Amino acid sequence: MRLVTRPIVLTAALVVAAIAAPFAQQRTEPAARPQAVAQATASPSLFVIISIDQMRGDYVTRYGHQWTRGLRRLIDGGARFTRTVYPYFNTVTCAGHATIGTGTFPGTHGMVLNQWFDRTASGTTNCTDDTTVTPLIYGDGPAPAKSNSGARLLVPTFADEMRAQASPAPRVAAVSLKARSAIGLAGHGGDVVLWYDSGRFLSSTAFSPTRTPFVDAYTTQHPIRADFGRTWTKSLPDAAYLFEDEGLGEKLVGRTQSFPYQMTGRNNAVDASFYTSWEYSPLADEYVGALAMESVRALKLGQEAPRRDVLAVSFSVLDLIGHAYGPRSHEVQDVLVRLDATIGRLLETLDAEVGRGRYVVGLTGDHGVSPIPEQMSALGIDAGRISLPAVRTAVDQALVPFFGDGKYVASVLYTDLYFLPGVWDRLRAAPEAMTAVLDAIRGVAGVSAVYRSDELEARRGSGDPVATAMAVGFFAGRSGDILIAPRSYWISSTSVATHGTMYEYDARVPLIFYGAPFAPGEYTAAATPADLVKTLAHVAGITLPRADGRVRGEALVSQIPVPAGR
Ligand SMILES: [Zn+2]
C-alpha cells in the first residue's frame, strides 16, 4: 500500500482489479429489460444529481479503466450519452451548474460567467453574490466579506420546481466546495446548501434562518484541521498512469510539483496554506461526499415515502487540480481514481439508507478543460496564450485617434470584453472607431474571431457555429460588449490550463442516467447537459416551464406512472 493515511485508497486486491480491468464494454442500445420495467413502476423517492467539475467527456474512455467503484457502477449500470456537448461558448462553472440545475442555457438562466462586469455597480460581481443575505458559518474565523444566494439565477431549478410541485414537500440538500456549484444545482432554496470557504463550510440565510444542527455537529466532530499532516500519494502503481509525471508546464504556485503532497502547508501550521493544500487534494472531495452522506442520514432523504427528495453534489477538486496540472497529469488521474471511490461510498450509502432501485442518479460535468498549451506546442500543434492585458491595451490605443488618449476598457474576462460606461454607445455611433477596435483585437496573438454583442442574435443559426454558440450563451446586460473567440488550444494566460470556449475539449462532458427507470447502455444521439434535469423532471412527473433540454426518452425503460395526488 502506498498511502499511509485514511482509507481513501484502493485495497491491494482492488488495485490489481483496477489494473486488470478492461475498458468498459461497448454496448449497443438494449431493449428494455423485464425486471427493470417491473422496478420502474414505483416512482423514485430520491433524485440525485452528481456534477464533477471539469469532467471531460473523454476521461471516461481515456482513464475509465482505472475506476472500479462508483464511477464504474454508473458507467456499467447506467444509460450513458457519449455525445454530450454544451451548445454555448462560455463553458465555465457558474454557467454549467446553472444549466445542469435548471435545464436551460445561459441565454435563459442568465448565469453567463463566474464573474461579470456589473454595469450598474461599475464593478465585477460573482454570479452568486448577494449582500442582502447573511452568511452562516460552520466553523471558525471571521465572516466572509460577501454572502451568496441564487438571486441572480433567473429561472427555477429542478429542485425549486420539486419544492413547488411535489407534495408532500421534498427535502433538498446540495453540497460542493464552490458556492456557485451548490447554488446552481439547488437554486433559490433548500434545506441544506453548503459550500467551502477558507477552512470551513458556509451557507446563508437565503436557505435557512440559522445553522443546521446536524451540519454543526458533523463539522465540529470532523474538523478539517484533523487532516493536518496527512499525505496524498498515488493510489495506483506508477505504471498504471498514462502520460508522464511532471509534464511540461504543470505548476501550482507555492507547492511541490509532484507526489507525495503533504497536508502541512508552507509553515507547518494549520493556516491558510494548509487549507489550500487540503482543498487541492482528494480529501476535500471526500469531505463533500461525507457531508452528502450525512445529509442523506440526517434528513432521511428518500426514506420517508411518499415524500420524494433531492440530493445534489458537485465535486470540485478535479477542476482545481486540472487548472494547475492539466488533463494529462498523474494528479488528474489520481483525483479521478479517488473520486471513483468517494462516489462508490456515496452509492453504497444510498443503497443502505434508501434502497437499491429506489433512487435515480444523473451525472454530468459543468465543462471540460484545455490541454496545457506548451504541451501542444511541443507536439508541433498551434497553441499558446492570449494576453488579456494586451487585448485591453490594443483597444485603448485603437481609440486614441477617435476619442483621444484615455482608458476605455472596464474589464476583459477571457472571452468577454466590457467597456467603461458610455463607451459602447459612442462606438456604435462611430463605425470607423468600431472597425478599428475590432481589428485591433483580431491582431492580438491567438485571437480567432471577434463578435459585436449587438450582432449576435442576427447571426444565430447563420452557419457560423461560433456565433451561434455565443448567442446561446449570451444574456444582454451581463455578457460582454465584445466577445472574443480564441483559436483552438489558445487560452487566456491566467491558468496553466483552463476552459470557457466551445471547443470540444471544453464543451464535451459525460451524461449518465442511473436507476430503475433507465435502460443501461451507450447512447450515441447528440445530447446536452440540459437534458439531465429535463429527464429527471419527466421521471418525477413535474414540469420545467423554461427547459432548453429534452427528455431522453430513448433511455427510459417504460413510461413512469406518476402516483395519484403527487
Ligand atoms: Zn475551472
PDB file of C-alpha atoms in Angstrom, residues 326-542:
ATOM      1  CA  GLY A 326      -3.605  19.857 -16.950  1.00  0.00           C
ATOM      2  CA  PRO A 327      -5.701  16.969 -18.282  1.00  0.00           C
ATOM      3  CA  ARG A 328      -2.782  14.580 -18.949  1.00  0.00           C
ATOM      4  CA  SER A 329      -1.322  14.790 -15.431  1.00  0.00           C
ATOM      5  CA  HIS A 330      -0.968  11.967 -12.966  1.00  0.00           C
ATOM      6  CA  GLU A 331      -2.612  14.295 -10.450  1.00  0.00           C
ATOM      7  CA  VAL A 332      -5.824  14.434 -12.531  1.00  0.00           C
ATOM      8  CA  GLN A 333      -5.793  10.668 -12.975  1.00  0.00           C
ATOM      9  CA  ASP A 334      -5.368  10.114  -9.251  1.00  0.00           C
ATOM     10  CA  VAL A 335      -8.115  12.591  -8.328  1.00  0.00           C
ATOM     11  CA  LEU A 336     -10.445  10.576 -10.573  1.00  0.00           C
ATOM     12  CA  VAL A 337      -9.429   7.220  -9.038  1.00  0.00           C
ATOM     13  CA  ARG A 338     -10.146   8.592  -5.576  1.00  0.00           C
ATOM     14  CA  LEU A 339     -13.361  10.267  -6.687  1.00  0.00           C
ATOM     15  CA  ASP A 340     -14.444   6.891  -8.068  1.00  0.00           C
ATOM     16  CA  ALA A 341     -14.072   5.530  -4.512  1.00  0.00           C
ATOM     17  CA  THR A 342     -15.825   8.548  -2.964  1.00  0.00           C
ATOM     18  CA  ILE A 343     -18.800   8.198  -5.301  1.00  0.00           C
ATOM     19  CA  GLY A 344     -18.765   4.452  -4.596  1.00  0.00           C
ATOM     20  CA  ARG A 345     -19.210   5.124  -0.877  1.00  0.00           C
ATOM     21  CA  LEU A 346     -21.998   7.590  -1.630  1.00  0.00           C
ATOM     22  CA  LEU A 347     -23.864   4.996  -3.739  1.00  0.00           C
ATOM     23  CA  GLU A 348     -23.357   2.342  -1.072  1.00  0.00           C
ATOM     24  CA  THR A 349     -24.845   4.724   1.495  1.00  0.00           C
ATOM     25  CA  LEU A 350     -27.827   5.294  -0.798  1.00  0.00           C
ATOM     26  CA  ASP A 351     -28.214   1.512  -1.217  1.00  0.00           C
ATOM     27  CA  ALA A 352     -28.267   1.061   2.551  1.00  0.00           C
ATOM     28  CA  GLU A 353     -30.359   4.077   3.552  1.00  0.00           C
ATOM     29  CA  VAL A 354     -32.729   4.492   0.581  1.00  0.00           C
ATOM     30  CA  GLY A 355     -32.553   1.102  -1.095  1.00  0.00           C
ATOM     31  CA  ARG A 356     -31.360  -0.108  -4.484  1.00  0.00           C
ATOM     32  CA  GLY A 357     -33.836   0.775  -7.167  1.00  0.00           C
ATOM     33  CA  ARG A 358     -35.426   3.499  -5.028  1.00  0.00           C
ATOM     34  CA  TYR A 359     -33.151   6.343  -6.152  1.00  0.00           C
ATOM     35  CA  VAL A 360     -32.035   7.688  -9.500  1.00  0.00           C
ATOM     36  CA  VAL A 361     -28.747   9.393 -10.336  1.00  0.00           C
ATOM     37  CA  GLY A 362     -27.988  11.879 -13.097  1.00  0.00           C
ATOM     38  CA  LEU A 363     -24.249  12.533 -13.509  1.00  0.00           C
ATOM     39  CA  THR A 364     -22.544  15.079 -15.723  1.00  0.00           C
ATOM     40  CA  GLY A 365     -19.827  17.742 -15.730  1.00  0.00           C
ATOM     41  CA  ASP A 366     -20.045  21.531 -15.890  1.00  0.00           C
ATOM     42  CA  HIS A 367     -17.334  21.877 -18.562  1.00  0.00           C
ATOM     43  CA  GLY A 368     -14.092  20.240 -19.694  1.00  0.00           C
ATOM     44  CA  VAL A 369     -10.594  21.719 -19.919  1.00  0.00           C
ATOM     45  CA  SER A 370      -7.938  22.581 -22.484  1.00  0.00           C
ATOM     46  CA  PRO A 371      -4.607  20.839 -22.700  1.00  0.00           C
ATOM     47  CA  ILE A 372      -1.620  22.804 -21.428  1.00  0.00           C
ATOM     48  CA  PRO A 373      -0.659  24.936 -24.482  1.00  0.00           C
ATOM     49  CA  GLU A 374       3.072  24.326 -24.031  1.00  0.00           C
ATOM     50  CA  GLN A 375       2.461  20.565 -24.255  1.00  0.00           C
ATOM     51  CA  MET A 376       0.594  21.061 -27.546  1.00  0.00           C
ATOM     52  CA  SER A 377       3.334  23.326 -28.892  1.00  0.00           C
ATOM     53  CA  ALA A 378       5.900  20.645 -28.055  1.00  0.00           C
ATOM     54  CA  LEU A 379       3.905  18.295 -30.294  1.00  0.00           C
ATOM     55  CA  GLY A 380       4.111  20.801 -33.144  1.00  0.00           C
ATOM     56  CA  ILE A 381       0.469  21.889 -32.826  1.00  0.00           C
ATOM     57  CA  ASP A 382      -0.530  25.553 -32.937  1.00  0.00           C
ATOM     58  CA  ALA A 383      -1.192  26.597 -29.327  1.00  0.00           C
ATOM     59  CA  GLY A 384      -0.461  29.438 -26.962  1.00  0.00           C
ATOM     60  CA  ARG A 385      -1.691  32.026 -24.534  1.00  0.00           C
ATOM     61  CA  ILE A 386      -3.720  35.151 -25.214  1.00  0.00           C
ATOM     62  CA  SER A 387      -2.551  38.106 -23.174  1.00  0.00           C
ATOM     63  CA  LEU A 388      -5.634  39.785 -21.748  1.00  0.00           C
ATOM     64  CA  PRO A 389      -3.658  42.945 -20.824  1.00  0.00           C
ATOM     65  CA  ALA A 390      -2.566  43.064 -24.494  1.00  0.00           C
ATOM     66  CA  VAL A 391      -6.229  42.984 -25.567  1.00  0.00           C
ATOM     67  CA  ARG A 392      -7.038  45.870 -23.248  1.00  0.00           C
ATOM     68  CA  THR A 393      -4.034  47.904 -24.408  1.00  0.00           C
ATOM     69  CA  ALA A 394      -4.786  47.254 -28.085  1.00  0.00           C
ATOM     70  CA  VAL A 395      -8.349  48.545 -27.671  1.00  0.00           C
ATOM     71  CA  ASP A 396      -7.349  51.654 -25.707  1.00  0.00           C
ATOM     72  CA  GLN A 397      -4.674  52.520 -28.305  1.00  0.00           C
ATOM     73  CA  ALA A 398      -7.005  51.914 -31.261  1.00  0.00           C
ATOM     74  CA  LEU A 399      -9.395  54.509 -29.853  1.00  0.00           C
ATOM     75  CA  VAL A 400      -6.822  57.295 -29.414  1.00  0.00           C
ATOM     76  CA  PRO A 401      -7.325  58.710 -32.968  1.00  0.00           C
ATOM     77  CA  PHE A 402     -11.098  58.824 -32.464  1.00  0.00           C
ATOM     78  CA  PHE A 403     -11.746  59.553 -28.788  1.00  0.00           C
ATOM     79  CA  GLY A 404      -8.327  60.822 -27.628  1.00  0.00           C
ATOM     80  CA  ASP A 405      -5.917  59.465 -25.018  1.00  0.00           C
ATOM     81  CA  GLY A 406      -7.609  57.564 -22.228  1.00  0.00           C
ATOM     82  CA  LYS A 407      -8.845  54.290 -20.730  1.00  0.00           C
ATOM     83  CA  TYR A 408     -11.910  52.805 -22.387  1.00  0.00           C
ATOM     84  CA  VAL A 409     -11.969  49.161 -21.282  1.00  0.00           C
ATOM     85  CA  ALA A 410     -13.569  48.265 -17.941  1.00  0.00           C
ATOM     86  CA  SER A 411     -12.755  44.562 -17.850  1.00  0.00           C
ATOM     87  CA  VAL A 412     -11.619  41.650 -20.029  1.00  0.00           C
ATOM     88  CA  LEU A 413     -12.900  38.347 -18.605  1.00  0.00           C
ATOM     89  CA  TYR A 414     -11.242  35.894 -21.046  1.00  0.00           C
ATOM     90  CA  THR A 415     -13.847  35.893 -23.845  1.00  0.00           C
ATOM     91  CA  ASP A 416     -15.940  38.885 -22.715  1.00  0.00           C
ATOM     92  CA  LEU A 417     -14.732  42.487 -23.071  1.00  0.00           C
ATOM     93  CA  TYR A 418     -16.639  45.216 -21.199  1.00  0.00           C
ATOM     94  CA  PHE A 419     -16.276  48.924 -21.939  1.00  0.00           C
ATOM     95  CA  LEU A 420     -16.467  51.651 -19.331  1.00  0.00           C
ATOM     96  CA  PRO A 421     -19.909  53.284 -19.088  1.00  0.00           C
ATOM     97  CA  GLY A 422     -20.899  55.174 -22.244  1.00  0.00           C
ATOM     98  CA  VAL A 423     -18.065  53.892 -24.458  1.00  0.00           C
ATOM     99  CA  TRP A 424     -20.052  51.140 -26.172  1.00  0.00           C
ATOM    100  CA  ASP A 425     -22.822  53.534 -27.216  1.00  0.00           C
ATOM    101  CA  ARG A 426     -20.253  56.013 -28.568  1.00  0.00           C
ATOM    102  CA  LEU A 427     -18.610  53.186 -30.538  1.00  0.00           C
ATOM    103  CA  ARG A 428     -21.897  52.069 -32.077  1.00  0.00           C
ATOM    104  CA  ALA A 429     -22.375  55.602 -33.350  1.00  0.00           C
ATOM    105  CA  ALA A 430     -18.834  55.739 -34.781  1.00  0.00           C
ATOM    106  CA  PRO A 431     -18.388  52.967 -37.388  1.00  0.00           C
ATOM    107  CA  GLU A 432     -14.730  53.746 -38.130  1.00  0.00           C
ATOM    108  CA  ALA A 433     -13.821  53.599 -34.449  1.00  0.00           C
ATOM    109  CA  MET A 434     -15.730  50.300 -34.110  1.00  0.00           C
ATOM    110  CA  THR A 435     -13.835  48.835 -37.053  1.00  0.00           C
ATOM    111  CA  ALA A 436     -10.536  49.977 -35.557  1.00  0.00           C
ATOM    112  CA  VAL A 437     -11.367  48.322 -32.211  1.00  0.00           C
ATOM    113  CA  LEU A 438     -12.417  45.012 -33.788  1.00  0.00           C
ATOM    114  CA  ASP A 439      -9.306  44.963 -35.995  1.00  0.00           C
ATOM    115  CA  ALA A 440      -7.086  45.722 -33.008  1.00  0.00           C
ATOM    116  CA  ILE A 441      -8.461  42.739 -31.054  1.00  0.00           C
ATOM    117  CA  ARG A 442      -8.128  40.478 -34.116  1.00  0.00           C
ATOM    118  CA  GLY A 443      -4.456  41.498 -34.199  1.00  0.00           C
ATOM    119  CA  VAL A 444      -3.723  40.077 -30.734  1.00  0.00           C
ATOM    120  CA  ALA A 445      -1.879  36.744 -30.897  1.00  0.00           C
ATOM    121  CA  GLY A 446      -4.253  33.788 -30.507  1.00  0.00           C
ATOM    122  CA  VAL A 447      -7.498  35.568 -31.355  1.00  0.00           C
ATOM    123  CA  SER A 448      -9.579  33.709 -33.951  1.00  0.00           C
ATOM    124  CA  ALA A 449     -12.659  35.923 -34.306  1.00  0.00           C
ATOM    125  CA  VAL A 450     -14.349  38.895 -32.696  1.00  0.00           C
ATOM    126  CA  TYR A 451     -18.094  39.463 -32.402  1.00  0.00           C
ATOM    127  CA  ARG A 452     -20.178  42.507 -31.605  1.00  0.00           C
ATOM    128  CA  SER A 453     -22.738  41.654 -28.938  1.00  0.00           C
ATOM    129  CA  ASP A 454     -25.406  43.644 -30.808  1.00  0.00           C
ATOM    130  CA  GLU A 455     -24.981  41.464 -33.903  1.00  0.00           C
ATOM    131  CA  LEU A 456     -25.030  38.040 -32.212  1.00  0.00           C
ATOM    132  CA  GLU A 457     -28.757  37.432 -32.306  1.00  0.00           C
ATOM    133  CA  ALA A 458     -28.909  38.114 -36.053  1.00  0.00           C
ATOM    134  CA  ARG A 459     -26.021  35.705 -36.611  1.00  0.00           C
ATOM    135  CA  ARG A 460     -27.576  32.884 -34.587  1.00  0.00           C
ATOM    136  CA  GLY A 461     -28.074  29.935 -36.916  1.00  0.00           C
ATOM    137  CA  SER A 462     -26.334  31.791 -39.743  1.00  0.00           C
ATOM    138  CA  GLY A 463     -23.988  28.886 -40.405  1.00  0.00           C
ATOM    139  CA  ASP A 464     -21.249  30.284 -38.176  1.00  0.00           C
ATOM    140  CA  PRO A 465     -21.144  27.788 -35.284  1.00  0.00           C
ATOM    141  CA  VAL A 466     -19.106  30.147 -33.099  1.00  0.00           C
ATOM    142  CA  ALA A 467     -21.639  32.972 -33.445  1.00  0.00           C
ATOM    143  CA  THR A 468     -24.488  30.548 -32.756  1.00  0.00           C
ATOM    144  CA  ALA A 469     -22.786  29.183 -29.624  1.00  0.00           C
ATOM    145  CA  MET A 470     -22.094  32.716 -28.409  1.00  0.00           C
ATOM    146  CA  ALA A 471     -25.752  33.663 -28.956  1.00  0.00           C
ATOM    147  CA  VAL A 472     -26.927  30.630 -26.923  1.00  0.00           C
ATOM    148  CA  GLY A 473     -24.705  31.767 -24.037  1.00  0.00           C
ATOM    149  CA  PHE A 474     -25.438  35.480 -24.344  1.00  0.00           C
ATOM    150  CA  PHE A 475     -27.509  37.435 -21.847  1.00  0.00           C
ATOM    151  CA  ALA A 476     -27.919  41.148 -22.569  1.00  0.00           C
ATOM    152  CA  GLY A 477     -26.715  43.359 -19.733  1.00  0.00           C
ATOM    153  CA  ARG A 478     -24.498  40.647 -18.230  1.00  0.00           C
ATOM    154  CA  SER A 479     -22.396  39.388 -21.153  1.00  0.00           C
ATOM    155  CA  GLY A 480     -19.578  41.474 -22.607  1.00  0.00           C
ATOM    156  CA  ASP A 481     -19.949  44.209 -25.224  1.00  0.00           C
ATOM    157  CA  ILE A 482     -17.497  42.409 -27.485  1.00  0.00           C
ATOM    158  CA  LEU A 483     -16.973  38.643 -27.448  1.00  0.00           C
ATOM    159  CA  ILE A 484     -13.590  37.181 -28.319  1.00  0.00           C
ATOM    160  CA  ALA A 485     -13.110  33.677 -29.737  1.00  0.00           C
ATOM    161  CA  PRO A 486      -9.616  32.295 -29.157  1.00  0.00           C
ATOM    162  CA  ARG A 487      -8.031  29.949 -31.652  1.00  0.00           C
ATOM    163  CA  SER A 488      -8.232  26.320 -30.547  1.00  0.00           C
ATOM    164  CA  TYR A 489      -5.557  25.422 -27.965  1.00  0.00           C
ATOM    165  CA  TRP A 490      -5.025  29.134 -27.254  1.00  0.00           C
ATOM    166  CA  ILE A 491      -6.173  30.040 -23.755  1.00  0.00           C
ATOM    167  CA  SER A 492      -6.075  33.086 -21.530  1.00  0.00           C
ATOM    168  CA  SER A 493      -2.823  33.466 -19.657  1.00  0.00           C
ATOM    169  CA  THR A 494      -4.289  33.277 -16.172  1.00  0.00           C
ATOM    170  CA  SER A 495      -4.065  29.481 -15.573  1.00  0.00           C
ATOM    171  CA  VAL A 496      -1.808  26.592 -16.570  1.00  0.00           C
ATOM    172  CA  ALA A 497      -4.870  25.103 -18.302  1.00  0.00           C
ATOM    173  CA  THR A 498      -8.408  26.447 -18.470  1.00  0.00           C
ATOM    174  CA  HIS A 499     -11.834  26.262 -20.115  1.00  0.00           C
ATOM    175  CA  GLY A 500     -14.501  28.649 -21.361  1.00  0.00           C
ATOM    176  CA  THR A 501     -14.901  28.034 -25.098  1.00  0.00           C
ATOM    177  CA  MET A 502     -17.000  25.843 -27.394  1.00  0.00           C
ATOM    178  CA  TYR A 503     -14.056  23.701 -28.464  1.00  0.00           C
ATOM    179  CA  GLU A 504     -14.717  20.048 -27.747  1.00  0.00           C
ATOM    180  CA  TYR A 505     -12.098  19.783 -25.003  1.00  0.00           C
ATOM    181  CA  ASP A 506     -14.065  22.458 -23.082  1.00  0.00           C
ATOM    182  CA  ALA A 507     -17.613  21.606 -24.132  1.00  0.00           C
ATOM    183  CA  ARG A 508     -17.908  17.803 -24.113  1.00  0.00           C
ATOM    184  CA  VAL A 509     -18.818  16.124 -20.821  1.00  0.00           C
ATOM    185  CA  PRO A 510     -20.298  12.791 -19.670  1.00  0.00           C
ATOM    186  CA  LEU A 511     -24.031  12.369 -19.185  1.00  0.00           C
ATOM    187  CA  ILE A 512     -25.203   9.265 -17.339  1.00  0.00           C
ATOM    188  CA  PHE A 513     -28.636   8.293 -16.032  1.00  0.00           C
ATOM    189  CA  TYR A 514     -28.665   5.504 -13.455  1.00  0.00           C
ATOM    190  CA  GLY A 515     -31.519   3.744 -11.719  1.00  0.00           C
ATOM    191  CA  ALA A 516     -34.538   1.586 -12.346  1.00  0.00           C
ATOM    192  CA  PRO A 517     -36.227   3.874 -14.905  1.00  0.00           C
ATOM    193  CA  PHE A 518     -33.237   3.771 -17.263  1.00  0.00           C
ATOM    194  CA  ALA A 519     -32.075   1.136 -19.728  1.00  0.00           C
ATOM    195  CA  PRO A 520     -28.295   0.743 -19.347  1.00  0.00           C
ATOM    196  CA  GLY A 521     -26.159   1.136 -22.428  1.00  0.00           C
ATOM    197  CA  GLU A 522     -24.283   3.551 -24.617  1.00  0.00           C
ATOM    198  CA  TYR A 523     -26.383   6.095 -26.488  1.00  0.00           C
ATOM    199  CA  THR A 524     -24.801   7.964 -29.366  1.00  0.00           C
ATOM    200  CA  ALA A 525     -27.502  10.531 -30.123  1.00  0.00           C
ATOM    201  CA  ALA A 526     -26.426  14.131 -29.552  1.00  0.00           C
ATOM    202  CA  ALA A 527     -27.302  15.366 -26.067  1.00  0.00           C
ATOM    203  CA  THR A 528     -26.678  18.349 -23.803  1.00  0.00           C
ATOM    204  CA  PRO A 529     -26.366  18.583 -20.015  1.00  0.00           C
ATOM    205  CA  ALA A 530     -29.686  20.479 -20.017  1.00  0.00           C
ATOM    206  CA  ASP A 531     -31.254  17.093 -20.777  1.00  0.00           C
ATOM    207  CA  LEU A 532     -30.332  15.837 -17.284  1.00  0.00           C
ATOM    208  CA  VAL A 533     -32.973  17.584 -15.177  1.00  0.00           C
ATOM    209  CA  LYS A 534     -35.463  17.677 -18.051  1.00  0.00           C
ATOM    210  CA  THR A 535     -35.347  13.876 -17.971  1.00  0.00           C
ATOM    211  CA  LEU A 536     -35.426  13.681 -14.158  1.00  0.00           C
ATOM    212  CA  ALA A 537     -38.444  16.027 -14.184  1.00  0.00           C
ATOM    213  CA  HIS A 538     -40.195  13.662 -16.582  1.00  0.00           C
ATOM    214  CA  VAL A 539     -39.462  10.727 -14.256  1.00  0.00           C
ATOM    215  CA  ALA A 540     -40.703  12.793 -11.289  1.00  0.00           C
ATOM    216  CA  GLY A 541     -43.835  13.846 -13.159  1.00  0.00           C
ATOM    217  CA  ILE A 542     -43.198  17.579 -12.757  1.00  0.00           C
TER     218      ILE A 542
END
